[in-house]
């Protein structure tokens, strides 16, 4: 049963690939500059899908890091402090100033 389960890194790779594919499709659709409602709706739905994929990938990666860190340090409290610092460090500078 364990051999059938995918590793987190494999799932993240698949999600990143899907994100890249969506970005390429969005750019192709925007280059066509079609103005009909269907094309606009299609581009909008692809952008929403891209945001969802990106957020799922980030959440999955943070969960993976959290699990790995607990296995290494054996202390969830230290892990929680480390992850919050890592998340703040990953934020853009304009947003980071609000938290520091």
Short mmCIF file of C-alpha atoms in Angstrom, two decimals:
data_model
loop_
_atom_site.label_atom_id
_atom_site.label_comp_id
_atom_site.label_asym_id
_atom_site.label_seq_id
_atom_site.Cartn_x
_atom_site.Cartn_y
_atom_site.Cartn_z
CA UNK A 1 0.00 0.00 0.00
CA UNK A 2 2.84 2.41 0.81
CA UNK A 3 4.34 1.89 -2.63
CA UNK A 4 1.12 3.18 -4.21
CA UNK A 5 1.29 6.49 -2.36
CA UNK A 6 3.06 9.39 -4.05
CA UNK A 7 5.74 11.31 -2.22
CA UNK A 8 5.05 14.95 -1.45
CA UNK A 9 7.90 16.11 -3.65
CA UNK A 10 6.43 14.22 -6.63
CA UNK A 11 3.04 15.85 -6.08
CA UNK A 12 4.68 19.27 -5.82
CA UNK A 13 6.55 18.63 -9.07
CA UNK A 14 3.28 17.72 -10.80
CA UNK A 15 1.58 20.84 -9.43
CA UNK A 16 4.49 23.08 -10.52
CA UNK A 17 4.34 21.54 -14.00
CA UNK A 18 0.60 22.21 -14.14
CA UNK A 19 1.21 25.79 -13.03
CA UNK A 20 3.74 26.28 -15.85
CA UNK A 21 1.32 24.79 -18.39
CA UNK A 22 -1.43 27.14 -17.22
CA UNK A 23 0.91 30.14 -17.46
CA UNK A 24 1.80 29.23 -21.04
CA UNK A 25 -1.86 28.77 -22.00
CA UNK A 26 -2.80 32.10 -20.40
CA UNK A 27 -0.06 33.92 -22.32
CA UNK A 28 -1.16 32.27 -25.59
CA UNK A 29 -4.79 33.25 -24.99
CA UNK A 30 -3.85 36.83 -24.14
CA UNK A 31 -1.71 37.11 -27.31
CA UNK A 32 -4.71 36.20 -29.47
CA UNK A 33 -6.58 39.21 -28.09
CA UNK A 34 -10.00 37.75 -28.79
CA UNK A 35 -12.71 39.87 -27.25
CA UNK A 36 -15.62 37.44 -27.05
CA UNK A 37 -17.11 36.49 -23.69
CA UNK A 38 -16.09 32.84 -23.91
CA UNK A 39 -12.39 33.64 -24.36
CA UNK A 40 -12.51 36.15 -21.51
CA UNK A 41 -14.18 33.60 -19.26
CA UNK A 42 -11.64 30.95 -20.27
CA UNK A 43 -8.67 33.20 -19.44
CA UNK A 44 -10.29 34.20 -16.13
CA UNK A 45 -10.93 30.58 -15.15
CA UNK A 46 -7.35 29.61 -16.04
CA UNK A 47 -6.00 32.47 -13.90
CA UNK A 48 -8.19 31.37 -10.98
CA UNK A 49 -7.05 27.77 -11.49
CA UNK A 50 -3.44 28.94 -11.54
CA UNK A 51 -3.88 30.76 -8.23
CA UNK A 52 -5.48 27.68 -6.68
CA UNK A 53 -2.67 25.41 -7.92
CA UNK A 54 -0.04 27.83 -6.60
CA UNK A 55 -1.68 28.02 -3.15
CA UNK A 56 -2.17 24.25 -2.90
CA UNK A 57 1.48 23.76 -3.84
CA UNK A 58 2.62 26.25 -1.19
CA UNK A 59 0.43 24.68 1.49
CA UNK A 60 1.61 21.19 0.59
CA UNK A 61 5.25 22.30 0.67
CA UNK A 62 4.82 23.98 4.08
CA UNK A 63 3.15 20.83 5.43
CA UNK A 64 6.02 18.74 4.08
CA UNK A 65 8.58 21.04 5.72
CA UNK A 66 6.64 20.98 8.98
CA UNK A 67 6.46 17.17 9.02
CA UNK A 68 10.14 16.82 8.12
CA UNK A 69 11.17 19.33 10.77
CA UNK A 70 9.18 17.55 13.48
CA UNK A 71 10.82 14.26 12.51
CA UNK A 72 14.26 15.85 12.78
CA UNK A 73 13.86 18.05 15.88
CA UNK A 74 11.17 16.00 17.68
CA UNK A 75 9.75 19.28 19.03
CA UNK A 76 6.75 20.82 17.27
CA UNK A 77 7.03 24.12 19.17
CA UNK A 78 10.50 24.92 17.79
CA UNK A 79 9.26 23.88 14.36
CA UNK A 80 6.30 26.25 14.56
CA UNK A 81 8.59 29.16 15.47
CA UNK A 82 10.95 28.32 12.60
CA UNK A 83 8.17 28.04 10.04
CA UNK A 84 6.66 31.39 10.99
CA UNK A 85 10.08 33.03 10.53
CA UNK A 86 10.53 31.24 7.20
CA UNK A 87 7.12 32.39 5.98
CA UNK A 88 7.83 36.01 6.94
CA UNK A 89 11.23 35.84 5.21
CA UNK A 90 9.56 34.57 2.04
CA UNK A 91 7.11 37.49 1.88
CA UNK A 92 7.82 40.42 -0.45
CA UNK A 93 9.62 43.34 1.23
CA UNK A 94 6.59 45.65 1.04
CA UNK A 95 4.45 43.18 3.00
CA UNK A 96 7.29 42.10 5.28
CA UNK A 97 7.55 45.63 6.71
CA UNK A 98 4.05 45.25 8.13
CA UNK A 99 5.11 42.25 10.22
CA UNK A 100 8.54 43.37 11.40
#
